[in-house]
Short mmCIF file of C-alpha atoms in Angstrom, two decimals:
data_model
loop_
_atom_site.label_atom_id
_atom_site.label_comp_id
_atom_site.label_asym_id
_atom_site.label_seq_id
_atom_site.Cartn_x
_atom_site.Cartn_y
_atom_site.Cartn_z
CA THR A 57 119.12 116.17 49.34
CA TRP A 58 115.69 117.71 49.95
CA LYS A 59 114.64 121.24 50.84
CA LEU A 60 111.05 122.29 51.53
CA THR A 61 110.14 125.99 51.53
CA GLY A 62 106.76 127.52 52.34
CA GLY A 63 105.25 130.86 53.11
CA LEU A 64 102.23 133.10 53.38
CA THR A 65 101.57 136.47 51.74
CA PHE A 66 99.10 139.28 52.39
CA GLN A 67 98.55 142.42 50.33
CA ASP A 68 96.20 145.23 51.31
CA THR A 69 95.67 148.22 49.00
CA ASP A 70 93.39 151.21 49.67
CA ILE A 71 92.45 153.51 46.82
CA ASP A 72 91.01 156.79 48.11
CA GLY A 73 90.92 160.05 46.19
CA THR A 74 89.28 161.97 43.40
CA VAL A 75 89.63 161.83 39.65
CA THR A 76 89.54 165.13 37.77
CA THR A 77 88.39 164.98 34.15
CA PHE A 78 87.79 167.69 31.55
CA PRO A 79 84.80 166.51 29.50
CA PRO A 80 83.68 168.35 26.34
CA PRO A 81 82.03 170.57 25.24
CA PHE A 82 83.24 173.23 27.68
CA PHE A 83 86.10 171.29 29.28
CA ALA A 84 85.03 172.37 32.74
CA PRO A 85 86.77 170.18 35.35
CA THR A 86 84.64 167.43 36.89
CA GLN A 87 85.71 165.63 40.03
CA THR A 88 84.65 162.05 40.70
CA PRO A 89 85.33 160.34 44.03
CA LEU A 90 87.33 157.14 43.76
CA GLN A 91 87.37 154.57 46.54
CA ASN A 92 88.15 150.88 46.61
CA HIS A 93 89.84 148.33 48.80
CA LEU A 94 91.78 145.41 47.27
CA THR A 95 93.16 142.49 49.26
CA GLY A 96 95.05 139.36 48.38
CA THR A 97 96.16 136.47 50.55
CA GLY A 98 98.20 133.50 49.47
CA GLY A 99 100.29 130.57 50.43
CA TYR A 100 103.03 128.67 48.63
CA LEU A 101 105.02 125.48 48.98
CA GLN A 102 108.17 124.51 47.08
CA SER A 103 110.08 121.23 47.09
CA GLN A 104 113.65 121.02 45.82
CA TRP A 105 114.94 117.46 45.71
CA SER A 106 118.23 116.06 44.46
CA PRO A 107 117.63 112.34 43.90
CA VAL A 108 121.19 111.95 42.59
CA GLU A 109 124.26 114.13 43.02
CA ARG A 110 124.02 116.07 39.72
CA ALA A 111 120.23 116.41 39.34
CA SER A 112 117.63 118.64 40.99
CA LEU A 113 113.84 118.57 40.73
CA ILE A 114 111.82 121.63 41.70
CA ASN A 115 108.07 121.40 42.26
CA SER A 116 106.08 124.33 43.55
CA VAL A 117 102.44 125.28 43.99
CA ARG A 118 100.78 128.50 45.12
CA PHE A 119 97.20 129.37 46.07
CA ASP A 120 95.96 132.98 46.02
CA HIS A 121 92.62 134.45 47.11
CA TYR A 122 91.80 137.93 45.76
CA SER A 123 89.00 140.23 46.88
CA ASP A 124 88.12 141.30 43.31
CA TYR A 125 89.21 138.29 41.20
CA ARG A 126 88.75 134.55 41.20
CA ASP A 127 90.99 132.35 43.34
CA ALA A 128 94.07 131.06 41.53
CA VAL A 129 96.27 127.99 41.78
CA THR A 130 99.62 128.40 40.03
CA TRP A 131 102.58 126.06 39.78
CA ARG A 132 106.09 125.49 38.47
CA GLN A 133 107.93 122.25 37.65
CA GLY A 134 111.63 122.32 36.89
CA LEU A 135 114.60 120.04 36.34
CA SER A 136 118.34 120.74 36.23
CA PHE A 137 121.28 118.46 35.56
CA ARG A 138 125.03 119.15 35.73
CA LEU A 139 127.02 117.17 33.15
CA PRO A 140 130.11 115.30 34.33
CA VAL A 141 133.56 116.40 33.08
CA THR A 142 132.47 119.81 31.64
CA GLU A 143 130.26 120.73 34.63
CA THR A 144 127.76 122.27 32.18
CA LEU A 145 124.38 122.97 33.82
CA LEU A 146 121.28 122.10 31.75
CA HIS A 147 117.92 123.33 33.06
CA GLY A 148 114.29 123.54 32.04
CA SER A 149 110.92 124.35 33.55
CA VAL A 150 107.23 124.79 32.82
CA SER A 151 104.84 126.96 34.83
CA ARG A 152 101.34 128.38 35.07
CA SER A 153 100.84 131.99 36.26
CA PHE A 154 97.94 134.27 37.20
CA ALA A 155 98.35 138.05 37.54
CA PRO A 156 95.46 140.40 38.38
CA PRO A 157 95.73 143.96 37.04
CA SER A 158 97.60 146.47 39.19
CA ALA A 159 95.80 149.24 41.06
CA GLN A 160 97.41 151.68 38.59
CA ASP A 161 95.92 149.82 35.59
CA LEU A 162 92.51 149.84 37.25
CA TYR A 163 92.39 153.35 38.72
CA PHE A 164 95.09 155.72 37.35
CA PRO A 165 93.26 158.95 36.43
CA GLY A 166 92.76 159.37 32.69
CA ALA A 167 94.44 156.08 31.73
CA ASN A 168 92.62 153.29 33.55
CA ASN A 169 90.30 150.41 32.81
CA PRO A 170 88.21 149.09 35.71
CA ASN A 171 86.96 146.22 33.49
CA LEU A 172 90.32 144.48 33.07
CA ARG A 173 90.54 140.72 33.49
CA ALA A 174 93.52 138.97 35.08
CA GLU A 175 96.37 137.67 32.91
CA VAL A 176 96.89 133.91 32.79
CA ALA A 177 99.96 132.34 31.18
CA LEU A 178 101.52 128.98 30.47
CA SER A 179 105.30 129.37 30.18
CA TRP A 180 108.37 127.22 29.58
CA GLU A 181 112.12 127.72 29.42
CA ALA A 182 115.22 125.69 28.62
CA GLY A 183 118.79 126.77 29.15
CA VAL A 184 122.45 126.05 29.61
CA GLU A 185 125.14 127.54 31.88
CA GLN A 186 128.89 126.99 31.72
CA ASP A 187 131.63 128.03 34.15
CA PHE A 188 135.14 129.08 33.05
CA LEU A 189 138.37 130.26 34.72
CA ASP A 190 137.97 128.13 37.87
CA LYS A 191 134.32 129.25 38.23
CA LYS A 192 135.22 132.97 38.16
CA LEU A 193 133.43 133.47 34.83
CA SER A 194 130.05 132.00 33.89
CA ALA A 195 128.09 132.26 30.61
CA SER A 196 124.42 131.33 30.24
CA ALA A 197 121.69 131.18 27.58
CA THR A 198 117.99 130.52 28.20
CA TRP A 199 115.25 130.18 25.60
CA PHE A 200 111.75 131.04 26.93
CA GLN A 201 108.15 131.31 25.76
CA HIS A 202 105.08 132.73 27.55
CA ASN A 203 101.59 132.08 26.13
CA TYR A 204 99.08 134.54 27.61
CA ASP A 205 95.30 134.69 27.83
CA ASP A 206 93.93 138.20 28.54
CA PHE A 207 97.37 139.86 28.30
CA ILE A 208 97.26 143.44 29.65
CA GLU A 209 98.68 146.00 27.19
CA LEU A 210 98.45 149.78 26.77
CA ASP A 211 96.55 150.98 23.71
CA GLY A 212 97.29 154.16 21.69
CA THR A 213 95.77 156.36 24.43
CA PHE A 214 97.85 154.65 27.17
CA THR A 215 94.72 152.93 28.48
CA PRO A 216 95.27 149.31 29.56
CA GLN A 217 93.28 146.73 27.56
CA ASN A 218 93.07 142.94 27.57
CA VAL A 219 94.44 141.21 24.47
CA PRO A 220 92.69 137.82 24.16
CA GLN A 221 95.89 135.92 23.33
CA ALA A 222 99.54 136.93 23.17
CA THR A 223 102.92 135.22 23.01
CA ALA A 224 106.29 136.46 24.22
CA GLU A 225 109.41 134.48 23.42
CA GLY A 226 113.10 135.05 23.23
CA VAL A 227 116.57 134.21 24.41
CA GLU A 228 118.21 135.65 27.51
CA LEU A 229 122.02 135.70 27.49
CA GLY A 230 124.12 136.35 30.56
CA LEU A 231 127.69 136.71 31.81
CA LYS A 232 128.79 136.65 35.44
CA TYR A 233 132.29 137.52 36.60
CA ALA A 234 133.38 136.93 40.22
CA PRO A 235 137.14 137.58 40.52
CA CYS A 236 137.01 137.31 44.34
CA ASP A 237 134.59 136.39 47.15
CA VAL A 238 133.33 139.96 47.74
CA PHE A 239 132.74 141.21 44.17
CA THR A 240 130.46 139.95 41.38
CA ALA A 241 129.59 141.68 38.09
CA ARG A 242 126.65 140.56 35.93
CA LEU A 243 125.67 141.42 32.35
CA SER A 244 122.48 140.15 30.70
#
């Protein structure tokens, strides 16, 4: 009735090279050395508990330490419940995320922005899933919304910029067909 999962992560990225630009007025190539070292370490813990047969609670927390950005604590809380008789699965969750810019966004020659701030988002989702044909066919629909601070987006020159606030929302629809134990097809 209870599962506990944990782990550690480590990411190490070296950026070492040169950037060639062609500044006006004569457009003579100029080479600029580019060097940086980015690291990130983290740990996470997730609890999945089924207090009653048809319900599941998911609680997770993650801590990340970045060499070039502030430390971040992120989390996710979720609940699912399978209805009796129809076996319909209802689920919902809310979460907080933190995503530093990628090395490409920071350092890609000609289309970079070393002044980017990390994205932070508060997100939620609610959905339903129903099985058919003795569980060989499954249909699902999930409504989601992400509310970002400092969303990273490419401008008209393909240079990444921070947008102070942004929202992404929509519905994800899915079909899964598993006619036998060794084959599954998915469409979403």
